[in-house]
Every structure is written in C-alpha cells, then in structure tokens.
N, CA, C and O atoms as a GROMACS GRO file, in nm:
protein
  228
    1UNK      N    1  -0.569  -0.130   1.314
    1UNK     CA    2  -0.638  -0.013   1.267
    1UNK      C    3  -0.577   0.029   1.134
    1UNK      O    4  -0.461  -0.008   1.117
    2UNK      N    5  -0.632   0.099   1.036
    2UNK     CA    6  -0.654   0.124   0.965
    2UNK      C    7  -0.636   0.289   0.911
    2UNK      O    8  -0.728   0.371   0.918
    3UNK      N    9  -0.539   0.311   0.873
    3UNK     CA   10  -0.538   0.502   0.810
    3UNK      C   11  -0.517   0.531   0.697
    3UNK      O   12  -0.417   0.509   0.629
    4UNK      N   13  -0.658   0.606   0.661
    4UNK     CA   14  -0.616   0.664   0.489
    4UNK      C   15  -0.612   0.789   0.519
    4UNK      O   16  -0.694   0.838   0.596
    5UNK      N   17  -0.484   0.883   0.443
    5UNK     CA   18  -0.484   1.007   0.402
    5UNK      C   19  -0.453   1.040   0.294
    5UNK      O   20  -0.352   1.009   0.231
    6UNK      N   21  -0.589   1.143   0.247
    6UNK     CA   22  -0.543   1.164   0.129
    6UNK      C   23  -0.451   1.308   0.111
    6UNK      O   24  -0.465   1.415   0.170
    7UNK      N   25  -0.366   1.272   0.020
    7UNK     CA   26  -0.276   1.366  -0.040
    7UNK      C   27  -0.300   1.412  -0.134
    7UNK      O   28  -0.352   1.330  -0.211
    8UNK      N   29  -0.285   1.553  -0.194
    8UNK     CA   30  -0.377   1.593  -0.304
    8UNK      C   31  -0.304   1.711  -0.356
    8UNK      O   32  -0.356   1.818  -0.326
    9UNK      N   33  -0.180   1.716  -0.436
    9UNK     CA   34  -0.093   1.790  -0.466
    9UNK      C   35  -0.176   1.869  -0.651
    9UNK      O   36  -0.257   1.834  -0.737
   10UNK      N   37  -0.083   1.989  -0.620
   10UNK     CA   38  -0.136   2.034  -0.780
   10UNK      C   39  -0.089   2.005  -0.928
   10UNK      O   40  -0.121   2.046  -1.039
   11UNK      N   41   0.028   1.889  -0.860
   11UNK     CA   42   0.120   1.813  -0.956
   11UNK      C   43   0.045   1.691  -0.979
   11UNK      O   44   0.082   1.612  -1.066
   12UNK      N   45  -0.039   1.672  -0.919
   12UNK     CA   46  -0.158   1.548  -0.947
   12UNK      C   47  -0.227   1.544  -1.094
   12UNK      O   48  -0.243   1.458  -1.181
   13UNK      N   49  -0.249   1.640  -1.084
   13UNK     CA   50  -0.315   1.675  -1.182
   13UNK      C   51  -0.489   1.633  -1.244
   13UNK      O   52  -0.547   1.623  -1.352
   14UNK      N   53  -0.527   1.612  -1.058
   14UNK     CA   54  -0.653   1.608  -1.052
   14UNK      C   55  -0.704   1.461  -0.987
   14UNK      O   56  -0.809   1.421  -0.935
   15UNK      N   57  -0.576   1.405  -1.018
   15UNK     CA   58  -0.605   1.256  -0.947
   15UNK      C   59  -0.563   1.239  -0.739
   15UNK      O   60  -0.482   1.298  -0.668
   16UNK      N   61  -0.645   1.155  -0.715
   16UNK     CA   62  -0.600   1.157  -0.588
   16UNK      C   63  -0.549   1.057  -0.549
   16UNK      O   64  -0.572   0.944  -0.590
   17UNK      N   65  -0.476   1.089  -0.467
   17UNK     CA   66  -0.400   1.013  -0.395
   17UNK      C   67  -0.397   0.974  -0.268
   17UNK      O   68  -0.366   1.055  -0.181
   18UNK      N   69  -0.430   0.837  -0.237
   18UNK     CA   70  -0.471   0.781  -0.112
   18UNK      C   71  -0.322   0.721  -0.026
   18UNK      O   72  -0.257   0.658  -0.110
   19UNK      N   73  -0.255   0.720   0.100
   19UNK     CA   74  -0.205   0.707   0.140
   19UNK      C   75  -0.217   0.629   0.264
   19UNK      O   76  -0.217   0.676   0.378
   20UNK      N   77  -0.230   0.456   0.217
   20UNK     CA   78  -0.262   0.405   0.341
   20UNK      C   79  -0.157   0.338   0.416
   20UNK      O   80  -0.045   0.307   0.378
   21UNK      N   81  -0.230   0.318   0.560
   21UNK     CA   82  -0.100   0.293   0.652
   21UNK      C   83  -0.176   0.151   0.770
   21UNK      O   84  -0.254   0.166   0.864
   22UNK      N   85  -0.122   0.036   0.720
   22UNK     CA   86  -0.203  -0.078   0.764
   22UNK      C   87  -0.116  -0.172   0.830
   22UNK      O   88  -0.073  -0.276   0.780
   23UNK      N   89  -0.087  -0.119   0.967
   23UNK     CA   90  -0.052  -0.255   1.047
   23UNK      C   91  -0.080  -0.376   1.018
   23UNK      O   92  -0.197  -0.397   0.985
   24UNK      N   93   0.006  -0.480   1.020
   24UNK     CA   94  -0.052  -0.601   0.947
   24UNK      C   95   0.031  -0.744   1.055
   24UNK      O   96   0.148  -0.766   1.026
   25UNK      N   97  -0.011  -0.803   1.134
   25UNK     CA   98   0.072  -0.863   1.239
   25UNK      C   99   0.011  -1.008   1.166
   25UNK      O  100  -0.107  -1.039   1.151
   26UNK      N  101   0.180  -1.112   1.110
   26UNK     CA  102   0.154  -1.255   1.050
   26UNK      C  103   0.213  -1.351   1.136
   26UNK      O  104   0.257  -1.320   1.247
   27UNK      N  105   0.216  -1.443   1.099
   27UNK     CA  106   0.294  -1.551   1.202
   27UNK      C  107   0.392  -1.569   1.140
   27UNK      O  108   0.400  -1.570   1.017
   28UNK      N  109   0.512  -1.592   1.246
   28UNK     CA  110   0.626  -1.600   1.204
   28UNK      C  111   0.700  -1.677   1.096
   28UNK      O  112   0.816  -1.650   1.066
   29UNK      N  113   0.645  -1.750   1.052
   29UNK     CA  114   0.672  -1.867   0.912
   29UNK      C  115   0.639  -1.762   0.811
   29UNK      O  116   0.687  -1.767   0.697
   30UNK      N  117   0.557  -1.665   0.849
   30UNK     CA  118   0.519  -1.595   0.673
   30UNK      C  119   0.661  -1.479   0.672
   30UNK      O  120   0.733  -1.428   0.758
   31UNK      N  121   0.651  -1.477   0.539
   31UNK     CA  122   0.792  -1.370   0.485
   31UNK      C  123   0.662  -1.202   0.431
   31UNK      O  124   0.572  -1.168   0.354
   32UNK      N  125   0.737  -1.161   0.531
   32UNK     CA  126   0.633  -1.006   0.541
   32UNK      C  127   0.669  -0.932   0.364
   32UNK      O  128   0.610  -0.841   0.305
   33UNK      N  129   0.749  -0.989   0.336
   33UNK     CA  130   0.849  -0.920   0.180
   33UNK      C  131   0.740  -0.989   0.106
   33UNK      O  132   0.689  -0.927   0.012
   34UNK      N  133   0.697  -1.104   0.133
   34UNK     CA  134   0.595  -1.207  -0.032
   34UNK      C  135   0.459  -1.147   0.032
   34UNK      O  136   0.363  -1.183  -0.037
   35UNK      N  137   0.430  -1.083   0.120
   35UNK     CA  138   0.285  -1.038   0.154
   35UNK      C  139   0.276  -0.907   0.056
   35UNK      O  140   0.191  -0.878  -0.027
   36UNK      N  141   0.386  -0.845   0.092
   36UNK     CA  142   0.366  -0.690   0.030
   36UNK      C  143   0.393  -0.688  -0.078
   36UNK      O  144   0.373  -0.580  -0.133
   37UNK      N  145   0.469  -0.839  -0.190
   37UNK     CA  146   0.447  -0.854  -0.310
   37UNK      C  147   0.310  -0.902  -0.390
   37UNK      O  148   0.289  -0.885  -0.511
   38UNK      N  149   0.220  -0.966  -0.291
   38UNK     CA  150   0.118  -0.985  -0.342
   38UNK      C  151   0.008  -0.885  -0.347
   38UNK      O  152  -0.081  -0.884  -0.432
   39UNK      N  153   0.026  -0.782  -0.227
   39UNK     CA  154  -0.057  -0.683  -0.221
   39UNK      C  155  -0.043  -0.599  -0.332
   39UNK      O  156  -0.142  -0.550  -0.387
   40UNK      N  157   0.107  -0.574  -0.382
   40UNK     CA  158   0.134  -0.483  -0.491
   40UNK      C  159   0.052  -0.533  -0.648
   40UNK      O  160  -0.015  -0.458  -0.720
   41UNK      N  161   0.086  -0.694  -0.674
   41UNK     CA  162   0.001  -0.732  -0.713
   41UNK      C  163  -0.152  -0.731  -0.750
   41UNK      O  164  -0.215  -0.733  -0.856
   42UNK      N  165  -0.186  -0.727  -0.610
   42UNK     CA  166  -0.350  -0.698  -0.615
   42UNK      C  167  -0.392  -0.546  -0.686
   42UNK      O  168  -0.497  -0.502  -0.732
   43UNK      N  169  -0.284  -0.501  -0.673
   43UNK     CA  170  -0.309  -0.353  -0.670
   43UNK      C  171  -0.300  -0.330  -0.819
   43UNK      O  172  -0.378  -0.243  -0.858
   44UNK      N  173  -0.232  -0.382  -0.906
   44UNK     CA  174  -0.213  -0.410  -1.047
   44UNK      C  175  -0.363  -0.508  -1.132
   44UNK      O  176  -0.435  -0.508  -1.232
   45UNK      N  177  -0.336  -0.574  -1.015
   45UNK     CA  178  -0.530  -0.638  -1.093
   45UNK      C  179  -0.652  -0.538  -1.063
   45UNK      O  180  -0.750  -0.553  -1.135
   46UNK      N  181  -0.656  -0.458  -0.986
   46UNK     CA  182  -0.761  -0.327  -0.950
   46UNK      C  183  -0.736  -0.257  -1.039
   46UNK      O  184  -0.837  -0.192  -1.065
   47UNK      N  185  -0.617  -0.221  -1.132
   47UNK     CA  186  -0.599  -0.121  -1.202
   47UNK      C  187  -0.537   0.030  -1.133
   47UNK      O  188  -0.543   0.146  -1.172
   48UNK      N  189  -0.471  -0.041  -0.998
   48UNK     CA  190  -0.458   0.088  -0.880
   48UNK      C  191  -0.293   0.089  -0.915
   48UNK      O  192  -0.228  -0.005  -0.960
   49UNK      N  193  -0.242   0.235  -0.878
   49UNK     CA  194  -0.093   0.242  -0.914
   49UNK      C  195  -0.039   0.240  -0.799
   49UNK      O  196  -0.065   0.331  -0.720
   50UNK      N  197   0.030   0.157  -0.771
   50UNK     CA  198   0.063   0.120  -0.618
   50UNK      C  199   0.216   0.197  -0.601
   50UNK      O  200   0.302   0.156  -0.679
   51UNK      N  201   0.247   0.277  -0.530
   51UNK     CA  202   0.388   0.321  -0.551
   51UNK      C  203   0.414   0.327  -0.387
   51UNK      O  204   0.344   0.374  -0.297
   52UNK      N  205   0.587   0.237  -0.380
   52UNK     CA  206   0.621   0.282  -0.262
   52UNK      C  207   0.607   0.121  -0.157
   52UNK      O  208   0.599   0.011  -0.212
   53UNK      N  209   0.608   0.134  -0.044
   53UNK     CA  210   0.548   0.045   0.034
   53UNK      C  211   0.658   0.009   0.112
   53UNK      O  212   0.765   0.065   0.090
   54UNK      N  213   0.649  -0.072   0.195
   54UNK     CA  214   0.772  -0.181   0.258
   54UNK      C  215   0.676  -0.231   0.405
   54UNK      O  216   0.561  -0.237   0.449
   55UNK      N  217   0.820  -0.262   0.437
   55UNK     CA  218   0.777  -0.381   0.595
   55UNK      C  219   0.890  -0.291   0.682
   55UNK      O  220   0.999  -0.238   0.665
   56UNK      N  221   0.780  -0.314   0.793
   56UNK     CA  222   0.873  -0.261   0.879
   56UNK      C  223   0.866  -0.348   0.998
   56UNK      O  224   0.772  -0.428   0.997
   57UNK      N  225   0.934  -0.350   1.089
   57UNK     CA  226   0.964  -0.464   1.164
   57UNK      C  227   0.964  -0.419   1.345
   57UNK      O  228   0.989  -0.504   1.430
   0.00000   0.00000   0.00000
C-alpha cells in the first residue's frame, strides 16, 4: 500500500509538498540502498526535488 501526505507549511512558500511512504518488499540479492538510489534519480529526471528517504529493514 501506498501513502501520500501532503504537508503544506507557510515556509513553502506556496509549493507543496508530498510525503510518500511506500513499502517496497525485493528479493534478497537486490541491495535496498541501489533501489532508493535510482528512485532518487528518477526523481531528478521528473524535475521532482526528492529530499530525505532511506531503507528500513
């Protein structure tokens, strides 16, 4: 499943801010660290400012 919340501070300064939270279950050969580098990635080719993230275990 899948959760977006948005956060929407007055320090934004009008932009919003989406806060997602995405269970993500790989097989054990994959390195969960090069997934969430490519996602950050993706997020740089969208033009999206990706801040933050990790793996949790």
């Amino acid at each position: 499943m899948i959760k977006f919340k948005d956060i929407k501070q007055p320090s934004d300064k009008g932009k919003k801010i989406i806060r997602l939270i995405a269970p993500v279950e790989v097989p054990i050969e994959l390195d969960p660290f090069e997934l969430m580098d490519e996602f950050i990635e993706f997020c740089k080719e969208k033009g999206w400012l990706c801040s933050g993230g990790g793996v949790q275990f």
